[in-house]
Coordinates of C-alpha atoms and ligand atoms in Angstrom, one line a residue:
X25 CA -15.7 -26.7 5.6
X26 CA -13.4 -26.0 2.8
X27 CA -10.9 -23.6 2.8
X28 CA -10.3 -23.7 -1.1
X29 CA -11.6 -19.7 -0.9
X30 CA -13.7 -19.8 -4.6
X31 CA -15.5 -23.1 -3.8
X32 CA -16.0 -22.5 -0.1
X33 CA -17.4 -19.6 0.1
X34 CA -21.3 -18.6 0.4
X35 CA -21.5 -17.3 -2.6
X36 CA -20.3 -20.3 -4.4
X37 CA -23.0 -22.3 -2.8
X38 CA -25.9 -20.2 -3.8
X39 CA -25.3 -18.7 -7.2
X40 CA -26.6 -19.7 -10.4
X41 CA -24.1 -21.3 -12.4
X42 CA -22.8 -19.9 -15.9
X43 CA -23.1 -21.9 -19.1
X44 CA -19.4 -23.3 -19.1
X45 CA -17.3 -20.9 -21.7
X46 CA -15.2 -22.4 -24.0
X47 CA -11.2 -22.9 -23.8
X48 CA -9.3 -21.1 -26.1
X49 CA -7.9 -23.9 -28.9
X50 CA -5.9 -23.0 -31.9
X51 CA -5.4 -19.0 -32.9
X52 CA -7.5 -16.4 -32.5
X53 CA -7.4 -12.6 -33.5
X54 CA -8.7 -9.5 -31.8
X55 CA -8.5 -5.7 -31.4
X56 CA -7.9 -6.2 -27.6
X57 CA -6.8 -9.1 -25.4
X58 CA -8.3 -8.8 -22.3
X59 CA -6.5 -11.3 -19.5
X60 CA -8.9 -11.4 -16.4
X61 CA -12.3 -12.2 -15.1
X62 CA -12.8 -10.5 -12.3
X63 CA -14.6 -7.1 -12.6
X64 CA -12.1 -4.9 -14.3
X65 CA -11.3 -7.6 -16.9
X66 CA -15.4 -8.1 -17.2
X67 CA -16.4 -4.7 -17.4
X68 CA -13.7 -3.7 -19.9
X69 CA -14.8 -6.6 -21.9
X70 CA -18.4 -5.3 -21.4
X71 CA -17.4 -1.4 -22.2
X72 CA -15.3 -2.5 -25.1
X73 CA -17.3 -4.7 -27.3
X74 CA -20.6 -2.5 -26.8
X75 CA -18.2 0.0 -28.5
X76 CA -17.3 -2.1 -31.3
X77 CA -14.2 -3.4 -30.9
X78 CA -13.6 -6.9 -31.3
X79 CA -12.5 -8.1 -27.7
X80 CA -11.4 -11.9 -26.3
X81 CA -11.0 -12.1 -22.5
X82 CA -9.0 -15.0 -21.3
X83 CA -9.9 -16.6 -17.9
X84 CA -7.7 -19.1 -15.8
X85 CA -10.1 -20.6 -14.1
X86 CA -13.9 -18.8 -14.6
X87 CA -15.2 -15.3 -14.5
X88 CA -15.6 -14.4 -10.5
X89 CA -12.4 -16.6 -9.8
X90 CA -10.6 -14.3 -7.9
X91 CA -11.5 -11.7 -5.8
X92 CA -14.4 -11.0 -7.5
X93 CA -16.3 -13.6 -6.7
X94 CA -15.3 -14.0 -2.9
X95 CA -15.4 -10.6 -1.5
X96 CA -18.1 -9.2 0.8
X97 CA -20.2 -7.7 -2.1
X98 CA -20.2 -4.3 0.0
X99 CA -20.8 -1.7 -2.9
X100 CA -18.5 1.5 -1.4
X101 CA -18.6 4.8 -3.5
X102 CA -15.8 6.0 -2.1
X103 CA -11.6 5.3 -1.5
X104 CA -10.3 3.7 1.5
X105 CA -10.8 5.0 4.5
X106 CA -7.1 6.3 4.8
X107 CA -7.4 8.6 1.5
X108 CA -10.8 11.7 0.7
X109 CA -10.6 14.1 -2.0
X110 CA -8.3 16.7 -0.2
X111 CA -5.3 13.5 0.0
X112 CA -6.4 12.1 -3.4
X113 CA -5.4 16.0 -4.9
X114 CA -1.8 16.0 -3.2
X115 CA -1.3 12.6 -4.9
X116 CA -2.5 13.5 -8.2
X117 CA -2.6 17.1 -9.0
X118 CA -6.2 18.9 -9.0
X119 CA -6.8 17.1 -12.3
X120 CA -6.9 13.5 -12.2
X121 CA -8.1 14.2 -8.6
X122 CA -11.3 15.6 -10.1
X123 CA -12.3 13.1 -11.9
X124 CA -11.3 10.3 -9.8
X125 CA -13.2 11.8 -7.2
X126 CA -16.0 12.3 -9.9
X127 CA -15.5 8.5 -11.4
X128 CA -16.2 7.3 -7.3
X129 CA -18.6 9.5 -6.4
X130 CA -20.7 8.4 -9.2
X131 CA -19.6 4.5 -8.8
X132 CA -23.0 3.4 -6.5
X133 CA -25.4 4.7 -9.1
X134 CA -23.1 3.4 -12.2
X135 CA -22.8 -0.4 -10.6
X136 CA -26.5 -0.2 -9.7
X137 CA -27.6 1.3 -13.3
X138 CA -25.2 -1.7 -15.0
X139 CA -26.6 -4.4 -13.3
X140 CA -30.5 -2.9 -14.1
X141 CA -29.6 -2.1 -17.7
X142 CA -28.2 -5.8 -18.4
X143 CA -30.8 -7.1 -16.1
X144 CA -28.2 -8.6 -13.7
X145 CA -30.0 -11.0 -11.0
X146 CA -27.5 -10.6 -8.3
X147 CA -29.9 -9.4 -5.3
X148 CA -28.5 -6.2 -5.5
X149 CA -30.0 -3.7 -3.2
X150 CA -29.4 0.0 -3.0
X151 CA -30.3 1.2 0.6
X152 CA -26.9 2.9 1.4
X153 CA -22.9 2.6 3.2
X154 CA -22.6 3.4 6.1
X155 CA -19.4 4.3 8.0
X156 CA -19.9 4.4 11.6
X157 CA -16.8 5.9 14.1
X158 CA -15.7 3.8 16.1
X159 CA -14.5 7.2 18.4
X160 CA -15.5 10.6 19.3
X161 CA -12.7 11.9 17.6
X162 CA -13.7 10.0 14.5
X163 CA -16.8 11.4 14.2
X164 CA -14.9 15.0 13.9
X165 CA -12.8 13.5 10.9
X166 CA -16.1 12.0 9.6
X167 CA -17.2 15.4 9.4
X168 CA -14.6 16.8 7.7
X169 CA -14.8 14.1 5.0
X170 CA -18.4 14.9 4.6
X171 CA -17.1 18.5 4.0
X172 CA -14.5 17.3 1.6
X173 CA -17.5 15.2 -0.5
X174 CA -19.4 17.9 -0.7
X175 CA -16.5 20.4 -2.2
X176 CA -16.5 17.7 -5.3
X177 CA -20.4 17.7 -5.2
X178 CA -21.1 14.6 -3.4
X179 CA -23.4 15.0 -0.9
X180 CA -23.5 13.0 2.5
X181 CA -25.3 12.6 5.3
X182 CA -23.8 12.7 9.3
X183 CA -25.6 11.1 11.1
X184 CA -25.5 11.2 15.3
X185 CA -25.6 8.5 17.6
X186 CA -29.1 7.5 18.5
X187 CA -29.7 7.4 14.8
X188 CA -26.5 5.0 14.3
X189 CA -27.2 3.0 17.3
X190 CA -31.3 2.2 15.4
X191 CA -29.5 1.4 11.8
X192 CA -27.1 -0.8 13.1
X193 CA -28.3 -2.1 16.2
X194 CA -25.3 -1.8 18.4
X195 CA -24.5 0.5 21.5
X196 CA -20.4 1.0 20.1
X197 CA -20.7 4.2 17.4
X198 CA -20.4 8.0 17.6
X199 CA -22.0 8.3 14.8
X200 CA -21.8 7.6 11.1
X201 CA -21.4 8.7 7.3
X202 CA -24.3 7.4 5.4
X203 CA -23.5 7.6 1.6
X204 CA -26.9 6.3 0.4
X205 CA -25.8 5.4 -3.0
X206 CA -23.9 3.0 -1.6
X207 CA -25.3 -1.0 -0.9
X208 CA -24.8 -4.5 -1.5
X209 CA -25.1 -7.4 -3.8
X210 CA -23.7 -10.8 -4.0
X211 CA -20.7 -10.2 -5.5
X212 CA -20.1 -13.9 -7.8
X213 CA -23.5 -13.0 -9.3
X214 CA -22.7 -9.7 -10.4
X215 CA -19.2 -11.2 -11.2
X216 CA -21.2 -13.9 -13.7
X217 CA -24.0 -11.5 -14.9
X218 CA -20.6 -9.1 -16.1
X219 CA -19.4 -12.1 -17.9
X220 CA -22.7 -12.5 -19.5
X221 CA -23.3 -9.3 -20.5
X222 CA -19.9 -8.7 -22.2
X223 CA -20.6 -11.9 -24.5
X224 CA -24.2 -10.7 -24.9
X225 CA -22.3 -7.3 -26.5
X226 CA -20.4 -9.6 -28.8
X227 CA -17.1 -10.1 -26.2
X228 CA -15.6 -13.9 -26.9
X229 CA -14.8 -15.2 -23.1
X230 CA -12.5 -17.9 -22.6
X231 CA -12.5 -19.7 -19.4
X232 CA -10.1 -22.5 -18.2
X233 CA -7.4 -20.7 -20.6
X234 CA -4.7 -18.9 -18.1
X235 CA -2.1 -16.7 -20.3
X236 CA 1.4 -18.4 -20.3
X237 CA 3.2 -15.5 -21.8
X238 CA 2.3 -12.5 -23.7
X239 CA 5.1 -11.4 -26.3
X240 CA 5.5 -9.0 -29.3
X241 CA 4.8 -10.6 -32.6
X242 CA 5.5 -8.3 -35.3
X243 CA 3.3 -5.3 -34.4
X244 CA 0.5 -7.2 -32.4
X245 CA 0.8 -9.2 -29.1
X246 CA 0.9 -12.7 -29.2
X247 CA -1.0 -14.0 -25.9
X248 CA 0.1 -18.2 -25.6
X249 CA -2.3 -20.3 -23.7
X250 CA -2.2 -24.5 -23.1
X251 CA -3.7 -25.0 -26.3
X252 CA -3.8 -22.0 -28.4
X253 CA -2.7 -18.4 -29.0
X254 CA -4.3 -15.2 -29.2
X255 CA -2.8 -12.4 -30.9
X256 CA -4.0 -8.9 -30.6
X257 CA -3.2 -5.2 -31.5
X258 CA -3.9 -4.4 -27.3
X259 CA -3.6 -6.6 -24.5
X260 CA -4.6 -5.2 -20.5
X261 CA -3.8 -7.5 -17.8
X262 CA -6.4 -7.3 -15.3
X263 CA -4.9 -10.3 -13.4
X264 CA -5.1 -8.6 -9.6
X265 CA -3.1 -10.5 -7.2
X266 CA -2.8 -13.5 -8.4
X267 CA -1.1 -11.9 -11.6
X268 CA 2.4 -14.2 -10.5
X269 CA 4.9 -14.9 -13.3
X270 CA 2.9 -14.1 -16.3
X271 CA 3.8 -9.8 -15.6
X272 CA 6.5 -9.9 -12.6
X273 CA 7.2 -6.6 -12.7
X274 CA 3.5 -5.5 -13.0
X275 CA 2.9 -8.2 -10.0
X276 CA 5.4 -6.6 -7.4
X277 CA 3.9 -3.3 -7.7
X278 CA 1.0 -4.7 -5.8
X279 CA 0.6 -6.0 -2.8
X280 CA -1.4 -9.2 -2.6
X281 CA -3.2 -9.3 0.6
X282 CA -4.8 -12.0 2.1
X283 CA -8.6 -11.9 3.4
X284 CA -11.4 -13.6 4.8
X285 CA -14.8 -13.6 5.6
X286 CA -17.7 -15.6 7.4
X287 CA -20.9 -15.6 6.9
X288 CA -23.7 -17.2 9.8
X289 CA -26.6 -19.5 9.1
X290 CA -30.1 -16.5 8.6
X291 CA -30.6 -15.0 11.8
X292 CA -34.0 -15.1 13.5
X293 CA -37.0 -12.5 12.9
X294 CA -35.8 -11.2 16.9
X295 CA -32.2 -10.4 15.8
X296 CA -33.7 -9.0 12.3
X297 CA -35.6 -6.4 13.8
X298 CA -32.7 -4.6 15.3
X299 CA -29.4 -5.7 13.6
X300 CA -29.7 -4.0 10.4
X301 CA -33.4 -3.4 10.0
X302 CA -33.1 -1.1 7.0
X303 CA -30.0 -3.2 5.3
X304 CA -27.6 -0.9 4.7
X305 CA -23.9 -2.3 5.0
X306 CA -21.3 -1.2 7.4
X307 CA -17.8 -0.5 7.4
X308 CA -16.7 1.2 10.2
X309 CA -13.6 3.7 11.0
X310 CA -11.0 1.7 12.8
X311 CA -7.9 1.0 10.8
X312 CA -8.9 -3.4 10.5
X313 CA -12.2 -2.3 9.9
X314 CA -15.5 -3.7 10.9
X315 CA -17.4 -5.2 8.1
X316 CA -21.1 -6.1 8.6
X317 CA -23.9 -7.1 6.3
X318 CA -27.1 -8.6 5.9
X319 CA -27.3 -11.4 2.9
X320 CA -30.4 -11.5 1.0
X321 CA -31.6 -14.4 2.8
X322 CA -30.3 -12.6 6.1
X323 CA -27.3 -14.2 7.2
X324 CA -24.5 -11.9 9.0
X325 CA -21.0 -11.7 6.6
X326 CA -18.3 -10.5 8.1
X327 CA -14.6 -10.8 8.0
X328 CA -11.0 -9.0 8.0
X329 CA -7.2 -10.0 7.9
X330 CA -5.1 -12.2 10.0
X331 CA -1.8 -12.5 11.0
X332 CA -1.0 -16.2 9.2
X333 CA -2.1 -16.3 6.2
X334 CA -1.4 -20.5 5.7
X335 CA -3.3 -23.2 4.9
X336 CA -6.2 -23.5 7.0
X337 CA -6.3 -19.7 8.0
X338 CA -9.8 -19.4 7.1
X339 CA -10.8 -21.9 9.8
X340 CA -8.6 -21.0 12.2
X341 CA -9.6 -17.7 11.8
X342 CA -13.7 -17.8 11.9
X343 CA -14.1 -17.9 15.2
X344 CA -12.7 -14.2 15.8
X345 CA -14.5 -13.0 13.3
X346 CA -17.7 -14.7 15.2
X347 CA -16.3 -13.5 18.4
X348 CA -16.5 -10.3 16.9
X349 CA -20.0 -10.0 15.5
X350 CA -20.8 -11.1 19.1
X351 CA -19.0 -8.3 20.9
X352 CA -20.1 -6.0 18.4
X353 CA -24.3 -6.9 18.8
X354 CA -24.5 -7.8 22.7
X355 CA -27.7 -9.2 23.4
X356 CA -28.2 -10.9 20.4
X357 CA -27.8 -14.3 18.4
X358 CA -25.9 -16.4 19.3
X359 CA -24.9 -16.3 15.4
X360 CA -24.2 -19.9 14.2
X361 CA -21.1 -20.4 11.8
X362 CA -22.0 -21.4 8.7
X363 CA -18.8 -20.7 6.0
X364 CA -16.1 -19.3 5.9
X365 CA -13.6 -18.9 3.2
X366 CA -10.6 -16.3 1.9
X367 CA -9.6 -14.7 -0.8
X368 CA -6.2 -12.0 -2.4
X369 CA -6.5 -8.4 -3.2
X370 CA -4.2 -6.2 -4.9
X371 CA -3.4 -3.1 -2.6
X372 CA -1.4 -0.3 -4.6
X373 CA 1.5 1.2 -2.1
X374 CA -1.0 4.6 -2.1
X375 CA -3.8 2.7 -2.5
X376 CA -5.1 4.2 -5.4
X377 CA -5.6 2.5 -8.8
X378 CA -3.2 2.3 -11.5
X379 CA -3.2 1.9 -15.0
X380 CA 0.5 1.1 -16.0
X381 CA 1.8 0.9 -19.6
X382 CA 4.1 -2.1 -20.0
X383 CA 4.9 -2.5 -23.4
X384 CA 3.2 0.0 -26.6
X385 CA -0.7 -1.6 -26.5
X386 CA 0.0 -3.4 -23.5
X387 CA -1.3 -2.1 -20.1
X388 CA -1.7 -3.5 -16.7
X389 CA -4.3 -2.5 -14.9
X390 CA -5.5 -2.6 -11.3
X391 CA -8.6 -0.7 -9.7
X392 CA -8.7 -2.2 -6.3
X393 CA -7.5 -1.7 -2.7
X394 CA -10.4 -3.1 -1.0
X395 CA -13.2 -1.0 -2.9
X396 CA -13.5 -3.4 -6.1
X397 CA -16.7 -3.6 -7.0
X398 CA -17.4 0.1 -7.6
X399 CA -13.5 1.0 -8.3
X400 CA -13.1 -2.0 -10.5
X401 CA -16.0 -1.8 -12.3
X402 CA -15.8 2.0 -13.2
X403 CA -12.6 2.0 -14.1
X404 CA -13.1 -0.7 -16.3
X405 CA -15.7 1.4 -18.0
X406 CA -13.1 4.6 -18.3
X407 CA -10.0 1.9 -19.8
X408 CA -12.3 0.5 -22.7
X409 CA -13.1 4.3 -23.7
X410 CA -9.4 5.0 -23.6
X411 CA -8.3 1.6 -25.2
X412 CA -11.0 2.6 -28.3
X413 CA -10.5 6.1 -28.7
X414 CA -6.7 6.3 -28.1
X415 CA -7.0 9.1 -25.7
X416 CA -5.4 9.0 -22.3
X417 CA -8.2 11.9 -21.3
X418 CA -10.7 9.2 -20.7
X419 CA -9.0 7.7 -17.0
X420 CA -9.2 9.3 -13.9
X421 CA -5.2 8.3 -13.4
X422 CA -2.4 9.1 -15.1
X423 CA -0.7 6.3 -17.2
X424 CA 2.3 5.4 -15.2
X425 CA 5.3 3.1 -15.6
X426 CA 5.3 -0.5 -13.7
X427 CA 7.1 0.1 -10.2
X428 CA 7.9 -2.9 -8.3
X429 CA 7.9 -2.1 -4.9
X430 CA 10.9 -2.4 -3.2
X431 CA 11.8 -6.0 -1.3
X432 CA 8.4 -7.1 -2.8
X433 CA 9.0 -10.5 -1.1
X434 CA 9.5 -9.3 2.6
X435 CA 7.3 -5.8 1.9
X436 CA 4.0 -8.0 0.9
X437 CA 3.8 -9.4 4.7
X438 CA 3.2 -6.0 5.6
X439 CA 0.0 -6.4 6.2
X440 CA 0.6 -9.2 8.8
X441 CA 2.8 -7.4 10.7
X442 CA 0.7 -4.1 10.7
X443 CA -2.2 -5.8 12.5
X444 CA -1.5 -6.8 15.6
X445 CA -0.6 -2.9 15.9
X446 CA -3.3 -1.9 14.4
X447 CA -6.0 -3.8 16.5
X448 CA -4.1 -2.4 19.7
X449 CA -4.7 1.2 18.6
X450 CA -8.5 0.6 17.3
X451 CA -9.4 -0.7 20.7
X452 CA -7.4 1.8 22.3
X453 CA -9.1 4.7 20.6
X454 CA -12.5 2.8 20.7
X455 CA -15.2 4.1 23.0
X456 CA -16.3 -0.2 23.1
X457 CA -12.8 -1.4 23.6
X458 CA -13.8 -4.0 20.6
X459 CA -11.0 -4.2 18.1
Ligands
FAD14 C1 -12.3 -11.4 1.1 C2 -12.5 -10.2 0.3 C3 -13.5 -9.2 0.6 C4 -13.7 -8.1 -0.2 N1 -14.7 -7.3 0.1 C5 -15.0 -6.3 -0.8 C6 -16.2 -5.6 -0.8 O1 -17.1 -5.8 0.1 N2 -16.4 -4.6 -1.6 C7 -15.5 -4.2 -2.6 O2 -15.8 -3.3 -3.4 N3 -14.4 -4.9 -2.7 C8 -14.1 -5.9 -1.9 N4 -13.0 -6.7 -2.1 C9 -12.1 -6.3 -3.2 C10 -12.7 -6.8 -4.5 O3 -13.1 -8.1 -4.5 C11 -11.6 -6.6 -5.6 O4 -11.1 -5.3 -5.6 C12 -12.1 -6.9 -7.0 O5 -12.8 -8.1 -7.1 C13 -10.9 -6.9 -7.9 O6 -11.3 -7.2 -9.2 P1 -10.3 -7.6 -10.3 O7 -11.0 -7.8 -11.6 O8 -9.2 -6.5 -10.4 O9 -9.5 -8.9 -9.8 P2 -10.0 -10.5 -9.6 O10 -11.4 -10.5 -9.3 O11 -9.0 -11.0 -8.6 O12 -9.8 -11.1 -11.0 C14 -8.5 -11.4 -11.5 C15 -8.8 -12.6 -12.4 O13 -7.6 -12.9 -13.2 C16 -7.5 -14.2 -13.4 N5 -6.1 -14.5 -13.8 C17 -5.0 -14.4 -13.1 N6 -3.9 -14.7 -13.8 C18 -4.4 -15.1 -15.0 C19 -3.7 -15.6 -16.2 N7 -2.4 -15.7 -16.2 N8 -4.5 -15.9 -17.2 C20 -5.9 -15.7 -17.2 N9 -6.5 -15.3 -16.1 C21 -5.8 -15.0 -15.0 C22 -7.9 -14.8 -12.1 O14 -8.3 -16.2 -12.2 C23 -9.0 -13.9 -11.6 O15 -10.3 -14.4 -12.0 C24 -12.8 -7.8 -1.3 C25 -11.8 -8.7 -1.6 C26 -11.6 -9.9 -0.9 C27 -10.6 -10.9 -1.2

């Protein structure tokens, strides 16, 4: 197996290709200069050229590069499990609280709706989230999140044990959340099908073209890649983790973590008919969450963090995460490894997005923590309205200074040294004593 992340993972082996985009050679002009292919970068490209504005994304590698095209395609219309409405409000103020909790709420039906309305084959299926607890006293902060969806008029349903136990097949939850416009898709598809659709609205993509620098030049940017320039009145960096030197102050505001995922060979037609057998996908309460879903031709993917994130991690790792899926459905399989690979997302310190103004007309922008493919792509949709009509009213967050966080280069290993703690306290609280 290969542990190269993009070209190891499933989702690499069974997508469609894309007709190769062109480098960028020689100069180019544009309204805005959009540096990215992942969703955000995609579906600002997307928003902004169905709007009329002449827009050129630049690509390092290929749209679906980054996280975008590795992740667990898990469509979540809703923040991390740490933050609800009721936290979102003391972080932002009633306002922007509103209609971030508005922009997520919506997210499931606006990623679903996308992908029909620019006929995106990704097998995207819309059968619902669920969020099992993982403890009894879980299930009483489920509840009150329910309560707190509802206030902002999202409605969910709570559902008790018996009727977790048939929808996921295993003995281990309370009960869950099911947020039934949630679901999944595979994720490089939808990644490709954004790319496609932005140049079908008249977007120029260039892939193979990373951004060198981006400097004023006059009263435009001036965006330098290997062979050419791009200059443009707007520029948004939608470069994620793996933004390095090109923004360093916009970089350390972020932390890049490190995750991976396996996925099994298809599990038989006895394991289908009780893990899963309506196909929603799972992420459970426990602070390194359980992940679970079925793939379209019915392998298990699954995944988390780990404490070393060097070469080879991905490998070393899998067995865990198979150890896990094991633990979690006993009585079943066994489940066969088939890949596994890793990607980088960019966690905000309160993991909310950010849309940070770096320069006049140039923004950095970062939708994330874990919740990309609904955050991401809505908030891409909300920064091309802003970027076109000038008016700050359009996002859900207020535009913010770049913050490097302090001792970026110990602080980003956070993560590793949070989950060993972490996995103590899940299987402590946990009814299964699974962590
Ligand atoms: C293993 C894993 C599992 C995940 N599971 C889920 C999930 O199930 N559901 C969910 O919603 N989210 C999930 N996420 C998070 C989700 O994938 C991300 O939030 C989302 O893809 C971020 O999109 P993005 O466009 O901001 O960044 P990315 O997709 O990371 O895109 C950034 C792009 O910028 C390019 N780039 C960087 N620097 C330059 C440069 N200098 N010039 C040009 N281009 C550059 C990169 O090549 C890359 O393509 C997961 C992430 C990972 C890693």
């Amino acid at each position: 197996m290969d542990d190269s992340g993009f070209s190891g993972s499933l989702w690499s082996r069974i997508s469609t290709p894309m007709a190769a985009s062109p480098h960028l050679e020689g100069t180019a002009r544009c309204d805005v200069a959009v540096i990215g292919g992942g969703y955000l970068g995609l579906a600002t490209a997307v928003h902004l050229a169905q709007a009329g504005a002449a827009v050129r994304l630049l690509e390092a590698e290929e749209p679906g590069f980054g996280a975008s095209g590795r992740n667990s395609g898990f469509v979540v219309p809703s923040f991390t499990t740490a933050l609800g409405p009721e936290s979102v409000k003391r972080a932002l103020g009633p306002e922007f609280a509103t209609r971030l909790a508005t922009m997520i709420a919506g997210a499931g039906d606006f990623v679903f709706d996308l992908i029909r309305r620019h006929a995106i084959s990704c097998d995207a299926e819309q059968r619902g989230w669920l969020q099992p607890a993982h403890s009894p006293a879980r299930v009483d902060f489920l509840r009150r999140r329910r309560d707190e969806w509802a206030a902002v008029g999202k409605s969910l349903d709570l559902l008790d044990r018996a009727q977790t136990q048939r929808l996921i097949g295993t003995p281990h939850y309370e009960g869950a959340l099911l947020d039934r416009s949630g679901g999944q898709l595979n994720p490089l598809a939808y990644a490709r099908g954004l790319a496609s659709a932005a140049q079908s609205a008249g977007a120029v993509l260039y892939a193979r073209s990373p951004a060198l620098s981006v400097e004023r030049h006059g009263s435009a940017w001036r965006t330098a890649t290997p062979h050419g320039e791009l200059l443009a009145d707007q520029v948004v960096l939608a470069t994620n983790a793996l933004t390095g030197p090109l923004a360093p102050t916009f970089a350390r505001s972020l932390f890049p973590v490190h995750a991976y995922q396996i996925a099994t060979e298809p599990l038989g037609s006895a394991d289908l008919r009780t893990i899963l057998p309506e196909r929603q996908c799972v992420t459970d309460t426990r602070r390194h969450s359980m992940a679970i879903r079925l793939t379209a031709d019915n392998r298990l993917v699954s995944g988390g963090l780990t404490v070393f994130n060097t070469r080879g991690a991905a490998q070393r790792a899998a067995p865990y995460f198979l150890k896990r899926l094991h633990d979690f459905f006993p009585g079943r399989g066994p489940f066969h490894l088939a890949f596994a690979w890793r990607g980088q997302i960019a966690v905000t310190p309160d993991f909310l997005p950010r849309v940070m103004q770096l320069g006049p007309g140039l923004f950095g922008a970062v939708g994330c923590s874990g919740r990309g493919i609904t955050m991401s792509t809505a908030l891409g949709e909300r920064l091309a309205a802003f970027l076109v009509r000038q008016d700050p009213s359009a996002l859900p967050v207020p535009i913010t200074t770049a913050r490097p966080i302090p001792f970026h280069a110990l602080m980003r290993h956070g993560p590793s040294f949070w989950l060993p703690l972490s996995r103590w306290r899940d299987r402590r609280e946990s009814t299964s004593k699974i962590a």
